[in-house]
Backbone as CSV, one residue per row, in Angstrom:
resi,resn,N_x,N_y,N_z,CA_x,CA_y,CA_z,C_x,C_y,C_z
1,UNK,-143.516,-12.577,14.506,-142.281,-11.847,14.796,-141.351,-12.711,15.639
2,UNK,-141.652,-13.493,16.488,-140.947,-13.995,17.652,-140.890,-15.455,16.770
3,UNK,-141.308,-15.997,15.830,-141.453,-16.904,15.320,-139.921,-16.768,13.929
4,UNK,-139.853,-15.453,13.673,-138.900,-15.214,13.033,-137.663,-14.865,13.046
5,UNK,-137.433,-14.491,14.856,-136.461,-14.180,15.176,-135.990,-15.710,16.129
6,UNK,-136.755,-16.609,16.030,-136.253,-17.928,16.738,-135.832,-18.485,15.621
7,UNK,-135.914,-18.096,14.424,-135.682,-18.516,13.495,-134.182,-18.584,13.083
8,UNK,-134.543,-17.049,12.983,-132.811,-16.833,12.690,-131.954,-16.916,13.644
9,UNK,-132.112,-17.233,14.990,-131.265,-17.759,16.120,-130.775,-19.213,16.090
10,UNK,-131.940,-20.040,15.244,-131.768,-21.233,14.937,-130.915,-21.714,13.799
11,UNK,-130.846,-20.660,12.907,-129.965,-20.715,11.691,-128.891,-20.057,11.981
12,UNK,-128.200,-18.997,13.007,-126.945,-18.952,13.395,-126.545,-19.954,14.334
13,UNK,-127.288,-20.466,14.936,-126.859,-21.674,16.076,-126.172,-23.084,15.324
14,UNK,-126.982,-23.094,14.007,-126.857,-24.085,13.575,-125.783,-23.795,12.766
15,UNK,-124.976,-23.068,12.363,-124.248,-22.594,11.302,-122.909,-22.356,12.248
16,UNK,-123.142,-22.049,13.387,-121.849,-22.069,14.068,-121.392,-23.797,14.039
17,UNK,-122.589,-24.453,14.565,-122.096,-25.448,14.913,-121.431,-26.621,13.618
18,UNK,-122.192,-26.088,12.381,-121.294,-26.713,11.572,-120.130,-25.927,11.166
19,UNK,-119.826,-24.498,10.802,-118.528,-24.320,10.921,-117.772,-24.205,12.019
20,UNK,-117.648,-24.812,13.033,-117.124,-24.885,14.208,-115.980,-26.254,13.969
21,UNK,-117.279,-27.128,13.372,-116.030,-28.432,13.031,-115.470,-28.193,11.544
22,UNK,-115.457,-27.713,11.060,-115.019,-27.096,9.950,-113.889,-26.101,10.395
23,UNK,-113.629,-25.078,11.207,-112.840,-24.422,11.673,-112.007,-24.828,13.047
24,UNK,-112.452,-26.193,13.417,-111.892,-26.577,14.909,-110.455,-26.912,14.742
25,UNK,-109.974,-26.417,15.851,-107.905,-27.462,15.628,-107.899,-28.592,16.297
26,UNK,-109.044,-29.221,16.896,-108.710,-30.370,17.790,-108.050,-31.357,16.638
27,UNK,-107.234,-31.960,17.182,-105.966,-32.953,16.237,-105.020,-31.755,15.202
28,UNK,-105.090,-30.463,15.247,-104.051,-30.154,13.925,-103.590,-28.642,14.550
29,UNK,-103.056,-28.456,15.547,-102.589,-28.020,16.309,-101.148,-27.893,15.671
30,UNK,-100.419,-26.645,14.826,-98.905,-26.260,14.367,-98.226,-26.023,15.350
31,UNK,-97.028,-25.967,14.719,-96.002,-25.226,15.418,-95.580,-23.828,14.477
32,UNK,-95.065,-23.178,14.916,-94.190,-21.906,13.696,-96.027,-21.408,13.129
33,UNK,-95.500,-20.762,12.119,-96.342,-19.972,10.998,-96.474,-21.076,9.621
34,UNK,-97.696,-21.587,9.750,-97.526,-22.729,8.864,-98.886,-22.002,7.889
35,UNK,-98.819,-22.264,7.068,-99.977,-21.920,6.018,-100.897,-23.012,6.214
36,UNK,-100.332,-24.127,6.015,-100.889,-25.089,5.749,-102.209,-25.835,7.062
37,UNK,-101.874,-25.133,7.819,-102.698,-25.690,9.371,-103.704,-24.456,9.210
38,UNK,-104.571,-24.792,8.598,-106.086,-23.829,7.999,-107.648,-24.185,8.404
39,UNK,-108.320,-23.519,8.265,-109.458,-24.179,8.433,-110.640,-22.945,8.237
40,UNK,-111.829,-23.258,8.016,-112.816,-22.371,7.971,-114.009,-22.459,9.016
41,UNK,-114.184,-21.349,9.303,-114.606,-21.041,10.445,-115.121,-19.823,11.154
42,UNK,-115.556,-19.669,12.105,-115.525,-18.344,12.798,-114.152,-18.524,13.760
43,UNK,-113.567,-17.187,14.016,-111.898,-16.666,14.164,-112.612,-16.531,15.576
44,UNK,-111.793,-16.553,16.391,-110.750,-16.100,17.868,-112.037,-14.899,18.027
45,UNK,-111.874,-13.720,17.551,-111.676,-12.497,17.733,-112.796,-11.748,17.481
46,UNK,-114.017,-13.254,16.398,-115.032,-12.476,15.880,-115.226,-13.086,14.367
47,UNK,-115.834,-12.996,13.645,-115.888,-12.752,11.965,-116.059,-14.416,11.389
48,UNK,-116.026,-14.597,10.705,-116.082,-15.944,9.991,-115.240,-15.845,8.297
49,UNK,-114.542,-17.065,8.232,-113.994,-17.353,7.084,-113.040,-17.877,7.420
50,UNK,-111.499,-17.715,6.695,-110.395,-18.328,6.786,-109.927,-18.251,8.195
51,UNK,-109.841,-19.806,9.231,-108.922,-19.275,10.013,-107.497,-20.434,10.418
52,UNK,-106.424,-20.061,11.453,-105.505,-20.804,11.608,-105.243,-21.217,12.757
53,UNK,-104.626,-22.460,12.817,-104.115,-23.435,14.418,-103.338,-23.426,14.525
54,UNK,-102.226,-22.824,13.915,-100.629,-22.565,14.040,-100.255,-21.764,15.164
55,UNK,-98.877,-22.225,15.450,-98.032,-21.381,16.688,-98.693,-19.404,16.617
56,UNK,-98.133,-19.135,15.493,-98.349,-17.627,15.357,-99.795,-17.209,14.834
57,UNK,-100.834,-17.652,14.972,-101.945,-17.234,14.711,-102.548,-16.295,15.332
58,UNK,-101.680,-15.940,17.191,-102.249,-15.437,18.048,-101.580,-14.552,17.502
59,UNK,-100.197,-13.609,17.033,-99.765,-12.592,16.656,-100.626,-12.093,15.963
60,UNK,-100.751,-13.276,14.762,-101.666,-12.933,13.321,-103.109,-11.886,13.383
61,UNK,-103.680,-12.662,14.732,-104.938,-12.192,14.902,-105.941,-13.093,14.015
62,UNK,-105.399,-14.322,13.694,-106.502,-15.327,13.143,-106.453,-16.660,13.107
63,UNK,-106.467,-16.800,14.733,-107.318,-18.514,14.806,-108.381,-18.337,15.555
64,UNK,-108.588,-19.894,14.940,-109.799,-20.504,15.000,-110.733,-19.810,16.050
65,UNK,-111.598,-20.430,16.249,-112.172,-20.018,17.639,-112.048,-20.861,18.362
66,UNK,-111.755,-22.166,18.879,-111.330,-22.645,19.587,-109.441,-23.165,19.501
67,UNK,-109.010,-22.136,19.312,-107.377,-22.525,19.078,-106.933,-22.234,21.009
68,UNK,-107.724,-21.865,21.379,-107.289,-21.418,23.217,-107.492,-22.610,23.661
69,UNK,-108.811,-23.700,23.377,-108.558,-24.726,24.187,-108.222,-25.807,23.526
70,UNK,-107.895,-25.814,22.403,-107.553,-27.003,21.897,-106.006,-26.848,21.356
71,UNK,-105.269,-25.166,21.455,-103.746,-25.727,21.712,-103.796,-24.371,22.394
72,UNK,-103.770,-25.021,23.942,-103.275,-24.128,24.744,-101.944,-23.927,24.982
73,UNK,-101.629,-22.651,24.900,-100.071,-21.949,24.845,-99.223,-22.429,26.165
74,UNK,-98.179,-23.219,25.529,-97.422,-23.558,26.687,-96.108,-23.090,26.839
75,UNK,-95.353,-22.720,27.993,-93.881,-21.462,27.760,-92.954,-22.741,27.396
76,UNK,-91.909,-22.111,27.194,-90.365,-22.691,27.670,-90.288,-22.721,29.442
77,UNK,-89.847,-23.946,29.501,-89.506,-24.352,30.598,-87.730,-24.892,30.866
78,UNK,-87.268,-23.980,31.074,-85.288,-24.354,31.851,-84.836,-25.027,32.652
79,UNK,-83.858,-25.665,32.745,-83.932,-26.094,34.275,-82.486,-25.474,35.060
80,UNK,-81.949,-25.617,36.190,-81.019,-24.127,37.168,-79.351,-24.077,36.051
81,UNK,-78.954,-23.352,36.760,-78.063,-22.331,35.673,-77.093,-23.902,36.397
82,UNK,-76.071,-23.931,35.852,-74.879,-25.034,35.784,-73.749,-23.989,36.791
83,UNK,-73.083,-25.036,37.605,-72.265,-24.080,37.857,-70.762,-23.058,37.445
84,UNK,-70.683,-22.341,37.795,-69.599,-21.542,36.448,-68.409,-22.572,36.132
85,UNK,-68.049,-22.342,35.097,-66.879,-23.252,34.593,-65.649,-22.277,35.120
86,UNK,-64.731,-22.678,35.454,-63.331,-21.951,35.514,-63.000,-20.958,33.881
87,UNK,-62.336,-20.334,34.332,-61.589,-19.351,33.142,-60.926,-19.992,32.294
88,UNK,-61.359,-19.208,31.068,-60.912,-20.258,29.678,-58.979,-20.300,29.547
89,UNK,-58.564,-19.062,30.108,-57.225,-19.704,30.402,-56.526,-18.860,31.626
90,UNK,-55.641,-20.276,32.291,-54.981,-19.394,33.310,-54.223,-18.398,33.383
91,UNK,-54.053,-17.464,34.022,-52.988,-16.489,34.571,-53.234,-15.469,33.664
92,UNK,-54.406,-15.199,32.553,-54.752,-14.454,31.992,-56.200,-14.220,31.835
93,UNK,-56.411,-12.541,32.155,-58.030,-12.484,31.802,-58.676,-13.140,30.611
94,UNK,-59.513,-13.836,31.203,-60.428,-14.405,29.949,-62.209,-14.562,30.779
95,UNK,-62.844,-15.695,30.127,-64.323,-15.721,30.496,-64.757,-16.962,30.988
96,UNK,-65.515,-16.979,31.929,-65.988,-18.100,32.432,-67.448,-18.269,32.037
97,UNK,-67.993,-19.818,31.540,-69.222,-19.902,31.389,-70.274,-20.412,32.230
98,UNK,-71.604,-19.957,32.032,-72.286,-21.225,32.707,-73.353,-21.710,32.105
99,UNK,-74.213,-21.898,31.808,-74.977,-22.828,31.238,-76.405,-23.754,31.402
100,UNK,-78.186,-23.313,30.824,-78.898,-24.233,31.519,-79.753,-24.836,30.468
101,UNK,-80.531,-25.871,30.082,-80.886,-26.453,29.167,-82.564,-26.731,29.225
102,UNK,-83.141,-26.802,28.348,-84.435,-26.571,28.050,-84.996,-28.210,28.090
103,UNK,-86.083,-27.723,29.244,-86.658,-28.778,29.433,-88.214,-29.253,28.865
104,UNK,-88.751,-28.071,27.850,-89.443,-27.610,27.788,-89.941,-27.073,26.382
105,UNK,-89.624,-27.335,25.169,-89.696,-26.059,24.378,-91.143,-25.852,23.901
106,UNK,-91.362,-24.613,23.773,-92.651,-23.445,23.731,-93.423,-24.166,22.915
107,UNK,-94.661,-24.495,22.955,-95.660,-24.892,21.633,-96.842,-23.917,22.304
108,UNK,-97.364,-23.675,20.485,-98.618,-22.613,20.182,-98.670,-21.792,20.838
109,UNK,-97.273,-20.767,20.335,-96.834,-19.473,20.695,-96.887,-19.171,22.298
110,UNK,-96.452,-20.052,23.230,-95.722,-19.834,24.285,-94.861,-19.207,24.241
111,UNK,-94.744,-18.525,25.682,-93.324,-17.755,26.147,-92.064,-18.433,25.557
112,UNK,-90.827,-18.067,24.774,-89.864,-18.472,24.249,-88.661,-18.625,25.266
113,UNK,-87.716,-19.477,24.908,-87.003,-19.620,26.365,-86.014,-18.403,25.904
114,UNK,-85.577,-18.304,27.678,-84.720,-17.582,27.846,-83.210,-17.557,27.176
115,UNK,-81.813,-16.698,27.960,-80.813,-17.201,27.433,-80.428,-18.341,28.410
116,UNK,-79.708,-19.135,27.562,-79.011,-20.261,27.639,-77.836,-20.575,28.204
117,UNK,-76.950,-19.263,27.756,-75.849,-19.553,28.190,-75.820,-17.788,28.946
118,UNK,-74.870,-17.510,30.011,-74.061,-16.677,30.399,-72.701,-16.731,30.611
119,UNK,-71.961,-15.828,30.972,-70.914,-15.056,30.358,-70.394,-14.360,30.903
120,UNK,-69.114,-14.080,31.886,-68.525,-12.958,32.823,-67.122,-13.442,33.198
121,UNK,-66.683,-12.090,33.144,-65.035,-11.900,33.103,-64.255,-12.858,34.539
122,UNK,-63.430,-13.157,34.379,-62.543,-13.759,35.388,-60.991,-14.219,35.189
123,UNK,-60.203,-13.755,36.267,-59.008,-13.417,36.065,-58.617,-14.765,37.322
124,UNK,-57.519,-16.124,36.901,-57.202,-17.084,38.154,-55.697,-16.699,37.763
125,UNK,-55.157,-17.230,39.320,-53.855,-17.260,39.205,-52.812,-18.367,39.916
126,UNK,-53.984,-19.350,39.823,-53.052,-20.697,39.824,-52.992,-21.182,38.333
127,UNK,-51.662,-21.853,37.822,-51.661,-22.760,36.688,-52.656,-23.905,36.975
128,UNK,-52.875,-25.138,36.277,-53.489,-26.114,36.076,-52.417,-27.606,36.993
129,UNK,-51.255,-26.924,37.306,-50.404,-27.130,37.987,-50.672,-27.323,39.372
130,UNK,-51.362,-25.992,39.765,-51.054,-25.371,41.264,-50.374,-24.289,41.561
131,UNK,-49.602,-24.338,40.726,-48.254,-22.559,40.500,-48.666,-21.576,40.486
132,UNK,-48.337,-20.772,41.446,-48.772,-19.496,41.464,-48.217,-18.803,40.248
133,UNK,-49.157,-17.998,39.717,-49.125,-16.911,38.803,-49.630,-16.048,38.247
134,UNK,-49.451,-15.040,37.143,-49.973,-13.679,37.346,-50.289,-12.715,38.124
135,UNK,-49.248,-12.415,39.175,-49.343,-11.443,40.032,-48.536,-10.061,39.693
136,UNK,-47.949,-10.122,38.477,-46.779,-9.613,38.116,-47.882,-8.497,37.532
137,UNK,-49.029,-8.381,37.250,-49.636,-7.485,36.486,-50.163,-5.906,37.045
138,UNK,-49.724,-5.388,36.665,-49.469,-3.835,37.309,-50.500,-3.684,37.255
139,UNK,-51.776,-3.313,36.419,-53.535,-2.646,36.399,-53.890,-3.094,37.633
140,UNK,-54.916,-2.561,38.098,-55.723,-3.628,38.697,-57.019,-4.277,37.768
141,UNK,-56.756,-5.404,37.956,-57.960,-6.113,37.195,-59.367,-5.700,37.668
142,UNK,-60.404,-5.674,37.387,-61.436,-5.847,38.086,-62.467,-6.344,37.288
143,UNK,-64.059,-6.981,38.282,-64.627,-7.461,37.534,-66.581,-7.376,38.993
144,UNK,-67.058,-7.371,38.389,-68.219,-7.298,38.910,-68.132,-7.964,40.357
145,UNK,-68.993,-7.669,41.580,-69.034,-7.895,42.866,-69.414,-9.561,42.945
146,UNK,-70.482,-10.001,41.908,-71.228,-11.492,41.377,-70.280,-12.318,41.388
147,UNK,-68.878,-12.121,40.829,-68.289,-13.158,40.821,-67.327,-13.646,41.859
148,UNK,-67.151,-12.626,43.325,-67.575,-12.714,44.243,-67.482,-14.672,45.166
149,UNK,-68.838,-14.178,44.552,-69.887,-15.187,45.063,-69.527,-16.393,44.603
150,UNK,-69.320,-16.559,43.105,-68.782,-17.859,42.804,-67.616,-18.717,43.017
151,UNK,-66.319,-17.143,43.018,-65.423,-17.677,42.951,-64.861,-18.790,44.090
152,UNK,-64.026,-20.009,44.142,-63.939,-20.729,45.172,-62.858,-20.250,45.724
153,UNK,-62.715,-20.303,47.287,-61.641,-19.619,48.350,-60.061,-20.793,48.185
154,UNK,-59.462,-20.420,48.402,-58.263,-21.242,48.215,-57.667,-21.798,49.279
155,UNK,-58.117,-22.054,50.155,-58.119,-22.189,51.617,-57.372,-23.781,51.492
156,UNK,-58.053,-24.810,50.383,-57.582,-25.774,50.284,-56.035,-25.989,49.881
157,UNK,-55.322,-24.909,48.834,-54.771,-25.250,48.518,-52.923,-24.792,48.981
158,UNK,-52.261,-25.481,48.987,-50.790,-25.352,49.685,-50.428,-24.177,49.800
159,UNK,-50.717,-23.523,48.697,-50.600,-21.539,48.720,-51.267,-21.182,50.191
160,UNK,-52.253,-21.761,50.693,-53.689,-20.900,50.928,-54.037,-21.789,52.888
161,UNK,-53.003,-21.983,53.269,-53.335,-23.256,54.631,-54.850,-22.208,54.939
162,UNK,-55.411,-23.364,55.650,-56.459,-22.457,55.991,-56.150,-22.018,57.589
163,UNK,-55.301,-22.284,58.346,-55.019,-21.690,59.319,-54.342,-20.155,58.948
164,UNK,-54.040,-19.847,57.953,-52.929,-18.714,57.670,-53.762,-18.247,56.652
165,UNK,-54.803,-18.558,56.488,-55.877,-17.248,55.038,-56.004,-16.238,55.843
166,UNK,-55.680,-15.188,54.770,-55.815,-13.538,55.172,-57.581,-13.473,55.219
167,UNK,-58.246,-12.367,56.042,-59.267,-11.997,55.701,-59.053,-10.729,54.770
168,UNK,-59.997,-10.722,53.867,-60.723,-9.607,52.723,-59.965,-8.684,53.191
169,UNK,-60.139,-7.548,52.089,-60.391,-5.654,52.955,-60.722,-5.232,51.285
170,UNK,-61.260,-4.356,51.402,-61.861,-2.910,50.732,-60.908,-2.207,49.851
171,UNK,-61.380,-1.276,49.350,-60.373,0.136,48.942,-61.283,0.574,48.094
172,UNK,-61.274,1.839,48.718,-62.425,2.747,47.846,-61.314,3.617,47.256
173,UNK,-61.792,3.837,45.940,-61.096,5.124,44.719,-62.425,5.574,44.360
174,UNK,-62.030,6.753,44.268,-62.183,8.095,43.000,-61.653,7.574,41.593
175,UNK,-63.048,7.453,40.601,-62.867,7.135,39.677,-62.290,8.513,38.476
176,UNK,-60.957,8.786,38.157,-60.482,9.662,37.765,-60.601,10.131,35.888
177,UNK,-60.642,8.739,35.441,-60.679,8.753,34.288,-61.786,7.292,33.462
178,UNK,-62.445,7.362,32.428,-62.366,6.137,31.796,-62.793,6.054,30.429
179,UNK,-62.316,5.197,29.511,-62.340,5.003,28.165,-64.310,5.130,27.758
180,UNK,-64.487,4.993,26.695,-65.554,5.457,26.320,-66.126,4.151,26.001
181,UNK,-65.360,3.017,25.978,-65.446,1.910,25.305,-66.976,0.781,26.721
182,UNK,-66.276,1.564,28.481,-67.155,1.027,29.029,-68.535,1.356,29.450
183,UNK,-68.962,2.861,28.886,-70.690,2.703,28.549,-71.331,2.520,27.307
184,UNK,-70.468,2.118,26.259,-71.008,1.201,25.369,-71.075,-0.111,25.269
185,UNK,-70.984,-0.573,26.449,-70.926,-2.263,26.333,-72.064,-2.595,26.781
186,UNK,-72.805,-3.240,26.131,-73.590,-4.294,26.244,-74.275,-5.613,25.907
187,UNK,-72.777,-6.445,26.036,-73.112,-7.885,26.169,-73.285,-7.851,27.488
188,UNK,-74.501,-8.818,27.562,-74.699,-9.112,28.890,-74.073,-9.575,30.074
189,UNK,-72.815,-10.463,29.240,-71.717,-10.659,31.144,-71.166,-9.667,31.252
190,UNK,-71.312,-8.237,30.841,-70.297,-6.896,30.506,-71.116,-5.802,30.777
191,UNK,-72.575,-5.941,30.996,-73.579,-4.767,31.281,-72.869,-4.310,32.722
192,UNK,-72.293,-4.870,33.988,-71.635,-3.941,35.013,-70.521,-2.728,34.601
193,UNK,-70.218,-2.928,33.550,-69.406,-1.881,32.933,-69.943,-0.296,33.051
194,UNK,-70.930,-0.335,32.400,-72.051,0.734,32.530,-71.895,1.565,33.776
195,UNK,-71.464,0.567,34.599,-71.855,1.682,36.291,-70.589,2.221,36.339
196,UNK,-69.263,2.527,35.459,-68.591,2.919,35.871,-68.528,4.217,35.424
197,UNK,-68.574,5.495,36.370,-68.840,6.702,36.336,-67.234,7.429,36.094
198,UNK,-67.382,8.357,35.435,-65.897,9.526,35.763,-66.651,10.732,37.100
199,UNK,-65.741,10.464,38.192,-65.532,11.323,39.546,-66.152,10.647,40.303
200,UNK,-67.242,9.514,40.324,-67.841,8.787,41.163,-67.044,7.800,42.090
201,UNK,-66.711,7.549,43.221,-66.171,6.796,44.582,-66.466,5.311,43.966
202,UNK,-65.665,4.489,43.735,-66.105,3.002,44.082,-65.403,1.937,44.739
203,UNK,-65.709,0.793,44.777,-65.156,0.288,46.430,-65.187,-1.457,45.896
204,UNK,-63.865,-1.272,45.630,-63.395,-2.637,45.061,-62.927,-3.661,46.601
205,UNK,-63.139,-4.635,46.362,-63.009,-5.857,47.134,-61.613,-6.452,46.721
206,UNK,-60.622,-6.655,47.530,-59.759,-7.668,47.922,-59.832,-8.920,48.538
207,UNK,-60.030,-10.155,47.841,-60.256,-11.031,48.197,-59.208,-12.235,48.153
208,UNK,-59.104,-13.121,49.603,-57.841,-14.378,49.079,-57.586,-14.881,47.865
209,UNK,-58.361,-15.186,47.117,-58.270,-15.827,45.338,-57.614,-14.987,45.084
210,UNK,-57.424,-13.661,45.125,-57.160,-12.872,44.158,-55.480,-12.036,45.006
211,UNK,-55.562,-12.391,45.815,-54.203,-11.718,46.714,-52.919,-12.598,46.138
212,UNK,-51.977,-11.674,45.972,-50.683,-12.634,46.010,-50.103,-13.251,47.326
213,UNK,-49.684,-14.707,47.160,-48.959,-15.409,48.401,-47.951,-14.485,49.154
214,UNK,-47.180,-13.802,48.938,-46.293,-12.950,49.245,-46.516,-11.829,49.610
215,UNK,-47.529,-11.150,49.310,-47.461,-9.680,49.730,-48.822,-9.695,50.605
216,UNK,-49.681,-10.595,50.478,-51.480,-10.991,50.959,-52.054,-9.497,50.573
217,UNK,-51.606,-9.180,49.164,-52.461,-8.043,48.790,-52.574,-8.274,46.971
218,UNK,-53.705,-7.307,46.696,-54.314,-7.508,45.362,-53.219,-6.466,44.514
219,UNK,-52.907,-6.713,43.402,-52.532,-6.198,42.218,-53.017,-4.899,42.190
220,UNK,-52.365,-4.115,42.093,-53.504,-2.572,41.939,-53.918,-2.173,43.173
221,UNK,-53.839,-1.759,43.986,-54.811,-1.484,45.586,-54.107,-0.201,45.652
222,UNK,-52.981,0.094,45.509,-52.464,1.214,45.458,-51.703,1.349,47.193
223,UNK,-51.431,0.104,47.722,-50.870,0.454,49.217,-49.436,0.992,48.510
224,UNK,-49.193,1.773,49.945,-47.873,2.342,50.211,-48.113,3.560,48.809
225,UNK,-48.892,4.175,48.442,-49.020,5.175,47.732,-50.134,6.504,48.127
226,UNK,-49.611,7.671,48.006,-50.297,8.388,48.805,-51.489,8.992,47.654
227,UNK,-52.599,9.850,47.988,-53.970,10.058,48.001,-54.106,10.545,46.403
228,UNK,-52.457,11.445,46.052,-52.897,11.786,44.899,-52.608,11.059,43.220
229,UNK,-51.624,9.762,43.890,-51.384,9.079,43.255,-51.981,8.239,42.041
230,UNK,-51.852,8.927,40.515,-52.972,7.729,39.634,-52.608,6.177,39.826
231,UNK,-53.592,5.370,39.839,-53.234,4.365,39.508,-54.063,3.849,38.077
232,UNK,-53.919,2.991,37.584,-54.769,2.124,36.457,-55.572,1.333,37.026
233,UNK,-56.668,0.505,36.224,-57.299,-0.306,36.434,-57.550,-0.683,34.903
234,UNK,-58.442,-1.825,34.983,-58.937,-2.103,33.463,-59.876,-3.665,33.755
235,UNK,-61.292,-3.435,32.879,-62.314,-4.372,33.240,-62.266,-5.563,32.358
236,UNK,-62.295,-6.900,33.317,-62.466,-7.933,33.015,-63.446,-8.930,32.050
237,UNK,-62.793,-8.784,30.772,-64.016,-9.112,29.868,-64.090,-8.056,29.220
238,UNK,-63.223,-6.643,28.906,-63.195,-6.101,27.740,-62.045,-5.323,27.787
239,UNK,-61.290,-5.665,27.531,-59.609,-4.939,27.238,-59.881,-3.303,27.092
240,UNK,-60.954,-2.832,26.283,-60.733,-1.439,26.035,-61.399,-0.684,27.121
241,UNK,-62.245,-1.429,28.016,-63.063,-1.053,28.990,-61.813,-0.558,30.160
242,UNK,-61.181,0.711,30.352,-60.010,0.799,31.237,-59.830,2.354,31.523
243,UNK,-58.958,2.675,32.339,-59.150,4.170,33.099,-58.013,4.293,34.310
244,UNK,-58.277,5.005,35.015,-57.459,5.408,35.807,-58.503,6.120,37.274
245,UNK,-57.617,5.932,38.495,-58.583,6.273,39.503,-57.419,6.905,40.539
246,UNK,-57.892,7.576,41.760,-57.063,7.668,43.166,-57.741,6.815,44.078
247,UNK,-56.644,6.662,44.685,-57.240,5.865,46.613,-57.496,6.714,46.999
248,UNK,-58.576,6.475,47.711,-59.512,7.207,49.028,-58.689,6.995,50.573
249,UNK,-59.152,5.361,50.661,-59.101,4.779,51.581,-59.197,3.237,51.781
250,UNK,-58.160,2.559,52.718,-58.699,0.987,52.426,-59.793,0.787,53.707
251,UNK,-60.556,-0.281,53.722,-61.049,-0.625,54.669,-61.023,-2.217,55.273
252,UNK,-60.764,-2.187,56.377,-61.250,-4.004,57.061,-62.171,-4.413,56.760
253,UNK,-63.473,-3.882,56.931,-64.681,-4.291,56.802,-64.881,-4.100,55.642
254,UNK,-65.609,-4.492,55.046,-66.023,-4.424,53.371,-67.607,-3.909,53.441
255,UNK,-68.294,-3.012,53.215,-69.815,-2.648,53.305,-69.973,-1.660,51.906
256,UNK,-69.710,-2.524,50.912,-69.653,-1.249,49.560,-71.391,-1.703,48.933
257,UNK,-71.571,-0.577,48.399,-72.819,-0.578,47.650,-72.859,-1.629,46.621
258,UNK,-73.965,-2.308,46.674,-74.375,-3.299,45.005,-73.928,-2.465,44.137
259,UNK,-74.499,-1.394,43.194,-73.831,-1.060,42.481,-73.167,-0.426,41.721
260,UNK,-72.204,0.346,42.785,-70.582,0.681,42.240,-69.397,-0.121,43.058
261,UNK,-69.947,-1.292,43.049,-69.037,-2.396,43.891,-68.580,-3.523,42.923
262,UNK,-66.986,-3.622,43.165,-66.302,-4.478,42.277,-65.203,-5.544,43.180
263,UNK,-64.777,-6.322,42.226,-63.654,-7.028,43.291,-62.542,-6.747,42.649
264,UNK,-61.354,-7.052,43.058,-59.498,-7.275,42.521,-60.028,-8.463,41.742
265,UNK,-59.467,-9.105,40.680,-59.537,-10.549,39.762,-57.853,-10.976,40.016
């Protein structure tokens, strides 16, 4: 009995080990869904017969049995986002890009890279000149709190001495009205759209970039207009994305929530 069951331990031992090199990927390791990168064998998962060394075999549910160490899954690897490019044209809303490049690409069904490029609204109002312009625009522009962060202060430039830069201020509205167009958006430099509520408070940022030389105030803020006054607005990076709101209140300090917080463009 024990003579017969060493037996047949000896004849599966031995049967792995020749279809093992018969089913192994060492050297034939695919990329993609290849037919052709085959082999016979016992599978990944269990069973014996046809199996594969290709990228997608792990979807498939049939490689090899050694396809884990002989093409181990490696991700996409990126390297940091580029910094934003300026607006595709001046003195009119348009989009700024940025950009990061693959240092890395995925073999034997690794993590796939990410996106590549991003994408978000921005409104300048110097020419390529230096000339001030587009202040003449009645809406208020607006555009996510993020860009913020990127945009550069003008402190340098003849408009902007840096002894004479205004500091920031606030203005919270009552969001009164808005098109239907901004909770259906979702391209991704345009997903802040979404947060814009009808009757919900939000608390747009006035910032130097965005102030006119002359008045050291943003387009739209609604000064010198009283509480029940509509004004417009309309979002940066989608023309139909637009509405109407009241002033609350302005503020010095700026302390608005992540997110129902926007800036003037």
């Amino acid at each position: 009995m024990g003579g017969t069951a060493l037996s047949g331990a000896l004849w599966l031992g031995l049967l792995w080990a020749g279809s093992g090199a018969a089913g192994s990927c060492q050297g034939k390791c695919c990329q993609g869904r290849d037919a052709a990168c085959v082999g016979e064998g016992w599978r990944e998962g269990g069973g014996y017969g046809t199996c594969y060394c290709d990228g997608g075999c792990r979807r498939a549910g049939d490689c090899c049995h050694d396809h884990g160490q002989a093409c181990p899954a490696i991700p996409c690897v990126v390297g940091e986002w580029s910094h934003w490019s300026g607006c595709a044209e001046q003195c009119h809303p348009g989009l700024r890009v940025r950009r990061r490049y693959v240092q890395q690409e995925p073999q034997n069904g690794g993590e796939p890279c990410p996106a590549l490029e991003e994408k978000a609204g921005c409104l300048e109002y110097l020419t390529y000149q230096g000339e001030d312009c587009g202040h003449e625009h009645v809406p208020a522009f607006i555009t996510t709190s993020e860009y913020g962060k990127e945009r550069k202060r003008r402190a340098a430039s003849s408009l902007w001495p840096s002894d004479k830069e205004a500091a920031g201020y606030c203005v919270e509205f009552r969001t009164e009205s808005l098109s239907q167009h901004c909770a259906l958006e979702t391209r991704p430099h345009a997903r802040w759209m979404q947060y814009l509520r009808e009757g919900h408070t939000v608390c747009v940022a006035c910032q130097p970039p965005a102030m006119s030389p002359a008045t050291r105030r943003c387009s739209g803020d609604g000064h010198n207009t009283h509480r029940d006054y509509i004004l417009h607005w309309e979002a940066i990076g989608n023309s139909h994305c637009q509405g109407t709101w009241k002033k609350i209140r302005q503020l010095d300090h700026c302390s608005c929530p992540l997110v129902h917080s926007f800036i003037f463009t």
